Coordinates of N, CA, C and O and ligand atoms in Angstrom, one line a residue:
X188 N 35.1 1.9 34.1 CA 35.7 3.2 33.9 C 36.6 3.5 35.1 O 36.3 3.3 36.2
X189 N 37.8 4.1 34.8 CA 38.7 4.5 35.8 C 38.6 6.0 36.1 O 38.5 6.8 35.1
X190 N 38.7 6.4 37.3 CA 38.6 7.8 37.7 C 39.8 8.6 37.1 O 40.9 8.1 37.2
X191 N 39.5 9.7 36.4 CA 40.5 10.5 35.8 C 41.0 11.6 36.8 O 40.3 12.5 37.0
X192 N 42.2 11.4 37.3 CA 42.8 12.3 38.2 C 43.0 13.7 37.7 O 43.2 14.7 38.4
X193 N 42.9 13.9 36.4 CA 43.1 15.2 35.8 C 41.9 15.9 35.4 O 41.9 16.9 34.7
X194 N 40.7 15.4 35.8 CA 39.5 16.1 35.5 C 39.5 17.4 36.3 O 40.1 17.6 37.3
X195 N 38.7 18.4 35.8 CA 38.7 19.8 36.3 C 38.4 19.9 37.8 O 39.0 20.7 38.5
X196 N 37.4 19.0 38.2 CA 37.0 19.1 39.6 C 38.1 18.5 40.6 O 38.3 19.0 41.7
X197 N 38.8 17.5 40.1 CA 40.0 17.0 40.8 C 41.0 18.1 41.0 O 41.6 18.2 42.1
X198 N 41.2 18.9 39.9 CA 42.2 20.0 40.0 C 41.7 21.1 41.0 O 42.5 21.6 41.7
X199 N 40.4 21.3 41.0 CA 39.9 22.3 42.0 C 40.0 21.8 43.4 O 40.5 22.5 44.3
X200 N 39.8 20.5 43.6 CA 40.0 19.9 44.9 C 41.4 20.0 45.4 O 41.7 20.2 46.6
X201 N 42.4 19.8 44.5 CA 43.8 19.9 44.8 C 44.3 21.4 44.8 O 45.5 21.6 45.0
X202 N 43.3 22.3 44.6 CA 43.6 23.8 44.6 C 44.6 24.1 43.5 O 45.4 25.1 43.7
X203 N 44.6 23.3 42.4 CA 45.5 23.7 41.3 C 44.9 24.7 40.4 O 45.6 25.4 39.7
X204 N 43.6 24.8 40.4 CA 42.8 25.9 39.8 C 41.8 26.4 40.8 O 41.3 25.7 41.7
X205 N 41.6 27.7 40.7 CA 40.7 28.4 41.7 C 39.2 28.1 41.5 O 38.8 27.7 40.4
X206 N 38.5 28.4 42.5 CA 37.0 28.3 42.4 C 36.4 29.4 43.4 O 37.1 29.8 44.3
X207 N 35.2 29.8 43.2 CA 34.5 30.7 44.1 C 33.8 29.8 45.1 O 32.7 29.4 44.9
X208 N 34.5 29.6 46.2 CA 34.0 28.6 47.2 C 32.8 29.1 48.0 O 32.8 30.3 48.4
X209 N 31.9 28.2 48.2 CA 30.7 28.5 49.0 C 30.8 27.9 50.4 O 30.5 28.5 51.4
X210 N 31.2 26.6 50.4 CA 31.2 25.8 51.7 C 32.2 24.6 51.5 O 32.3 24.1 50.4
X211 N 32.8 24.3 52.6 CA 33.7 23.1 52.6 C 33.6 22.4 53.9 O 33.6 23.1 55.0
X212 N 33.6 21.1 53.9 CA 33.8 20.3 55.2 C 34.6 19.1 54.9 O 35.2 18.9 53.8
X213 N 34.6 18.2 55.8 CA 35.4 16.9 55.6 C 35.0 16.1 54.4 O 35.8 15.4 53.8
X214 N 33.7 16.2 54.0 CA 33.1 15.4 52.9 C 32.9 16.0 51.6 O 33.0 15.4 50.6
X215 N 32.7 17.3 51.6 CA 32.3 18.0 50.4 C 33.0 19.3 50.2 O 33.5 20.0 51.1
X216 N 33.0 19.7 48.9 CA 33.4 21.1 48.5 C 32.2 21.7 47.7 O 31.7 20.9 46.8
X217 N 31.9 22.9 47.9 CA 30.8 23.5 47.1 C 31.4 24.9 46.6 O 32.0 25.6 47.3
X218 N 31.1 25.1 45.3 CA 31.5 26.4 44.7 C 30.6 26.7 43.6 O 29.7 25.9 43.1
X219 N 30.7 28.0 43.1 CA 29.7 28.5 42.0 C 30.2 27.9 40.7 O 31.4 27.8 40.4
X220 N 29.2 27.5 39.9 CA 29.4 27.1 38.5 C 30.0 28.2 37.7 O 29.5 29.4 37.8
X221 N 31.0 28.0 36.9 CA 31.6 29.0 36.1 C 30.7 29.6 35.0 O 30.9 30.7 34.5
X222 N 29.7 28.8 34.7 CA 28.8 29.2 33.6 C 27.3 29.1 34.1 O 26.6 28.2 33.7
X223 N 26.9 30.0 35.0 CA 25.6 29.8 35.7 C 24.4 29.8 34.7 O 24.3 30.6 33.8
X224 N 23.6 28.8 35.0 CA 22.4 28.7 34.2 C 21.1 29.3 34.8 O 20.1 29.5 34.2
X225 N 21.2 29.7 36.1 CA 20.1 30.3 36.8 C 20.8 31.3 37.7 O 22.0 31.4 37.9
X226 N 19.9 32.2 38.4 CA 20.4 33.2 39.3 C 21.4 32.7 40.3 O 22.5 33.3 40.5
X227 N 21.1 31.6 40.9 CA 22.0 30.9 41.7 C 22.3 29.5 41.1 O 21.4 28.8 40.8
X228 N 23.6 29.2 40.9 CA 24.0 27.9 40.3 C 25.2 27.5 41.0 O 26.3 28.0 40.7
X229 N 25.0 26.6 42.0 CA 26.1 26.1 42.8 C 26.4 24.6 42.4 O 25.5 23.9 41.9
X230 N 27.6 24.2 42.7 CA 28.0 22.8 42.5 C 28.4 22.2 43.9 O 29.0 23.0 44.7
X231 N 28.0 21.0 44.1 CA 28.5 20.3 45.3 C 29.1 19.0 44.9 O 28.5 18.2 44.2
X232 N 30.4 18.9 45.4 CA 31.1 17.6 45.0 C 31.6 16.9 46.2 O 32.0 17.6 47.2
X233 N 31.7 15.6 46.2 CA 32.3 14.9 47.3 C 33.8 15.0 47.2 O 34.3 15.2 46.1
X234 N 34.5 14.9 48.3 CA 36.0 15.0 48.2 C 36.6 13.7 47.7 O 37.7 13.8 47.2
X235 N 35.9 12.6 47.8 CA 36.4 11.3 47.3 C 36.4 11.2 45.8 O 35.7 12.0 45.2
X236 N 37.2 10.3 45.3 CA 37.3 10.1 43.8 C 36.1 9.2 43.3 O 36.3 8.0 43.2
X237 N 35.0 9.9 43.0 CA 33.9 9.2 42.4 C 33.5 9.8 41.1 O 33.3 11.0 41.0
X238 N 33.3 8.9 40.1 CA 33.1 9.4 38.7 C 31.6 9.9 38.6 O 31.4 11.0 38.0
X239 N 30.7 9.2 39.2 CA 29.3 9.6 39.0 C 28.5 9.0 40.1 O 29.0 8.3 41.0
X240 N 27.2 9.2 40.1 CA 26.3 8.8 41.2 C 26.3 7.3 41.3 O 26.2 6.7 42.4
X241 N 26.4 6.6 40.2 CA 26.4 5.1 40.3 C 27.6 4.6 41.0 O 27.6 3.7 41.8
X242 N 28.8 5.2 40.6 CA 30.0 4.8 41.2 C 30.0 5.1 42.7 O 30.5 4.3 43.5
X243 N 29.5 6.3 43.0 CA 29.4 6.7 44.4 C 28.5 5.7 45.2 O 28.8 5.3 46.3
X244 N 27.3 5.4 44.7 CA 26.4 4.5 45.4 C 27.1 3.1 45.7 O 26.8 2.5 46.7
X245 N 28.0 2.7 44.8 CA 28.6 1.4 44.9 C 29.8 1.4 45.9 O 30.0 0.5 46.6
X246 N 30.6 2.6 45.8 CA 31.9 2.6 46.5 C 32.0 3.4 47.7 O 32.9 3.3 48.5
X247 N 31.1 4.4 47.9 CA 31.3 5.4 49.0 C 30.9 4.7 50.3 O 30.0 3.8 50.3
X248 N 31.5 5.2 51.4 CA 31.1 4.7 52.7 C 29.8 5.3 53.1 O 29.4 6.4 52.5
X249 N 29.1 4.8 54.1 CA 27.9 5.4 54.6 C 28.1 6.8 55.0 O 27.3 7.7 54.8
X250 N 29.3 7.0 55.6 CA 29.6 8.4 56.1 C 29.7 9.4 54.9 O 29.3 10.5 55.0
X251 N 30.3 8.9 53.9 CA 30.5 9.8 52.7 C 29.2 10.1 52.0 O 28.9 11.2 51.6
X252 N 28.3 9.1 52.0 CA 26.9 9.3 51.4 C 26.2 10.3 52.3 O 25.6 11.2 51.8
X253 N 26.2 10.1 53.6 CA 25.5 11.0 54.5 C 26.1 12.4 54.4 O 25.4 13.4 54.4
X254 N 27.4 12.4 54.3 CA 28.2 13.7 54.2 C 27.7 14.5 53.0 O 27.6 15.7 53.0
X255 N 27.5 13.8 51.8 CA 27.2 14.5 50.6 C 25.7 15.0 50.7 O 25.4 16.2 50.4
X256 N 24.8 14.1 51.1 CA 23.4 14.5 51.2 C 23.2 15.6 52.2 O 22.5 16.6 52.0
X257 N 23.8 15.5 53.4 CA 23.7 16.6 54.4 C 24.4 17.8 53.9 O 23.9 18.9 54.2
X258 N 25.5 17.6 53.2 CA 26.2 18.8 52.7 C 25.4 19.6 51.7 O 25.4 20.8 51.7
X259 N 24.6 18.9 50.9 CA 23.7 19.7 49.9 C 22.8 20.6 50.7 O 22.6 21.7 50.4
X260 N 22.2 20.0 51.8 CA 21.3 20.8 52.6 C 22.1 22.0 53.3 O 21.5 23.1 53.4
X261 N 23.3 21.8 53.7 CA 24.1 22.9 54.3 C 24.3 24.0 53.3 O 24.2 25.2 53.6
X262 N 24.7 23.6 52.1 CA 24.9 24.6 51.1 C 23.7 25.4 50.7 O 23.7 26.6 50.7
X263 N 22.6 24.6 50.6 CA 21.3 25.3 50.3 C 20.9 26.2 51.4 O 20.4 27.3 51.1
X264 N 21.1 25.8 52.6 CA 20.8 26.7 53.7 C 21.7 28.0 53.7 O 21.2 29.1 53.9
X265 N 23.0 27.8 53.4 CA 23.9 28.9 53.4 C 23.5 29.9 52.3 O 23.7 31.1 52.4
X266 N 23.0 29.3 51.2 CA 22.6 30.2 50.0 C 21.2 30.8 50.2 O 20.7 31.4 49.3
X267 N 20.5 30.4 51.3 CA 19.1 30.9 51.5 C 18.1 30.4 50.5 O 17.2 31.1 50.1
X268 N 18.3 29.2 50.0 CA 17.4 28.6 49.0 C 16.7 27.3 49.6 O 15.9 26.7 48.9
X269 N 17.1 26.9 50.8 CA 16.6 25.7 51.3 C 15.1 25.9 51.8 O 14.7 27.0 51.9
X270 N 14.5 24.8 52.1 CA 13.1 25.0 52.6 C 13.0 25.5 54.0 O 11.9 25.9 54.5
X271 N 14.1 25.6 54.7 CA 14.2 26.3 56.0 C 14.1 27.8 55.9 O 13.4 28.4 56.7
X272 N 14.8 28.3 54.9 CA 15.0 29.8 54.9 C 14.8 30.4 53.5 O 15.1 31.5 53.3
X273 N 14.3 29.6 52.6 CA 14.2 30.1 51.2 C 13.0 29.5 50.5 O 12.0 29.0 51.2
X274 N 12.9 29.5 49.2 CA 11.8 29.0 48.5 C 12.0 27.8 47.7 O 11.2 27.4 46.8
X275 N 13.1 27.1 47.9 CA 13.4 25.8 47.3 C 14.3 26.0 46.1 O 14.7 27.1 45.7
X276 N 14.7 24.9 45.6 CA 15.7 24.8 44.5 C 15.6 23.5 43.8 O 14.8 22.6 44.2
X277 N 16.5 23.3 42.8 CA 16.6 22.0 42.1 C 18.0 21.5 42.3 O 18.9 22.2 42.1
X278 N 18.1 20.2 42.8 CA 19.3 19.5 42.9 C 19.3 18.5 41.7 O 18.4 17.7 41.6
X279 N 20.4 18.5 41.0 CA 20.4 17.7 39.8 C 21.8 17.1 39.5 O 22.8 17.8 39.6
X280 N 21.8 15.8 39.3 CA 23.1 15.1 38.9 C 23.0 14.5 37.5 O 22.1 13.7 37.3
X281 N 23.9 14.9 36.6 CA 24.0 14.3 35.3 C 24.9 13.1 35.4 O 25.9 13.2 36.1
X282 N 24.5 12.0 34.8 CA 25.2 10.8 34.9 C 25.5 10.2 33.6 O 24.6 9.8 32.8
X283 N 26.8 10.2 33.2 CA 27.2 9.5 32.0 C 26.8 10.3 30.7 O 26.3 11.4 30.7
X284 N 27.1 9.6 29.6 CA 26.9 10.2 28.3 C 25.4 10.7 28.0 O 25.1 11.8 27.7
X285 N 24.5 9.8 28.3 CA 23.1 10.1 28.0 C 22.5 11.1 29.0 O 21.6 11.8 28.8
X286 N 23.1 11.1 30.2 CA 22.7 12.1 31.2 C 23.3 13.4 31.0 O 22.9 14.4 31.7
X287 N 24.2 13.6 30.1 CA 24.8 14.9 29.8 C 25.9 15.3 30.7 O 26.2 16.5 30.8
X288 N 26.6 14.3 31.3 CA 27.7 14.6 32.2 C 28.9 15.0 31.4 O 29.4 14.2 30.6
X289 N 29.5 16.1 31.8 CA 30.7 16.6 31.1 C 32.0 16.4 31.9 O 33.0 16.0 31.4
X290 N 31.8 16.6 33.2 CA 33.0 16.5 34.1 C 32.9 15.2 34.9 O 31.9 14.9 35.6
X291 N 33.9 14.3 34.7 CA 33.7 12.9 35.3 C 34.1 12.8 36.8 O 34.9 11.9 37.2
X292 N 33.6 13.8 37.6 CA 33.7 13.7 39.0 C 32.3 14.0 39.5 O 31.8 15.1 39.2
X293 N 31.7 13.1 40.3 CA 30.3 13.3 40.7 C 30.1 14.7 41.2 O 30.9 15.2 42.0
X294 N 29.0 15.3 40.7 CA 28.6 16.7 41.2 C 27.1 16.8 41.2 O 26.5 16.3 40.3
X295 N 26.6 17.5 42.2 CA 25.2 18.0 42.1 C 25.2 19.4 41.8 O 26.0 20.2 42.3
X296 N 24.3 19.8 40.8 CA 24.0 21.2 40.5 C 22.9 21.6 41.5 O 21.9 20.9 41.6
X297 N 23.0 22.8 42.1 CA 21.9 23.4 42.8 C 21.5 24.6 42.1 O 22.3 25.6 42.0
X298 N 20.3 24.6 41.6 CA 19.8 25.8 40.9 C 18.7 26.5 41.8 O 17.8 25.8 42.3
X299 N 18.8 27.8 41.9 CA 17.8 28.5 42.8 C 17.8 30.0 42.6 O 18.4 30.5 41.6
X300 N 17.1 30.7 43.5 CA 17.1 32.1 43.4 C 16.0 32.6 42.5 O 15.7 33.8 42.4
X301 N 15.3 31.7 41.8 CA 14.2 32.0 40.8 C 13.5 30.7 40.5 O 14.0 29.6 40.8
X302 N 12.3 30.8 39.9 CA 11.7 29.5 39.5 C 12.5 28.8 38.4 O 13.0 29.5 37.5
X303 N 12.7 27.6 38.6 CA 13.6 26.9 37.7 C 12.9 26.4 36.4 O 13.6 26.3 35.4
X304 N 11.6 26.2 36.4 CA 10.9 25.8 35.2 C 10.9 24.4 34.9 O 11.1 23.5 35.8
X305 N 10.7 24.1 33.6 CA 10.6 22.7 33.2 C 11.7 21.8 33.7 O 12.8 22.2 33.7
X306 N 11.3 20.6 34.0 CA 12.3 19.6 34.5 C 13.3 19.2 33.4 O 14.5 19.1 33.7
X307 N 12.8 18.9 32.2 CA 13.6 18.4 31.2 C 13.3 19.1 29.9 O 12.1 19.3 29.5
X308 N 14.3 19.6 29.2 CA 14.1 20.3 28.0 C 14.3 19.4 26.8 O 15.1 18.5 26.9
Ligands
5GP662 P1 27.9 18.5 33.9 O1 27.5 18.7 32.5 O2 29.2 17.6 33.9 O3 26.8 18.0 34.7 O4 28.3 19.9 34.5 C1 29.6 20.4 34.5 C2 29.5 21.8 35.0 O5 30.8 22.2 35.4 C3 29.0 22.8 34.0 O6 27.8 23.4 34.4 C4 30.2 23.7 33.8 O7 29.8 25.1 33.6 C5 31.0 23.6 35.1 N1 32.4 23.8 35.0 C6 33.2 23.3 34.0 N2 34.5 23.7 34.3 C7 34.4 24.5 35.4 C8 35.4 25.2 36.2 O8 36.6 25.2 35.8 N3 35.0 25.8 37.3 C9 33.7 25.8 37.7 N4 33.4 26.5 38.8 N5 32.7 25.2 37.0 C10 33.1 24.5 35.9

């Protein structure tokens, strides 16, 4: 599969469409989900062109992988949901058709601010 430059998160990264930004650094951008499923529903995306977690695992540099994982913790800390200053959260990545992925740019959902409940419905 080839990365689609016109997916919605690529457009957000190019600032062609707006987002409610939470955090940004060299490796990641984080913003609120447009259709929140929980009290807090943030998205964390790598800045590189990666379709999904499998693509990322194969092609990302070690720095990009560390940047994304550390970035998730930075966002969670900023939102006061991390284990340092909050009560925890769920980080979730949907991968491909069976995983329920709709936007073909790797993203982690961070759900928090309340008990998240069952893992899989
Ligand atoms: P997926 O199903 O691919 O894991 O999740 C895609 C997520 O992107 C959904 O939760 C959806 O609400 C969110 N989303 C889709 N379009 C936009 C958008 O234009 N802006 C923002 N902030 N979120 C979006």
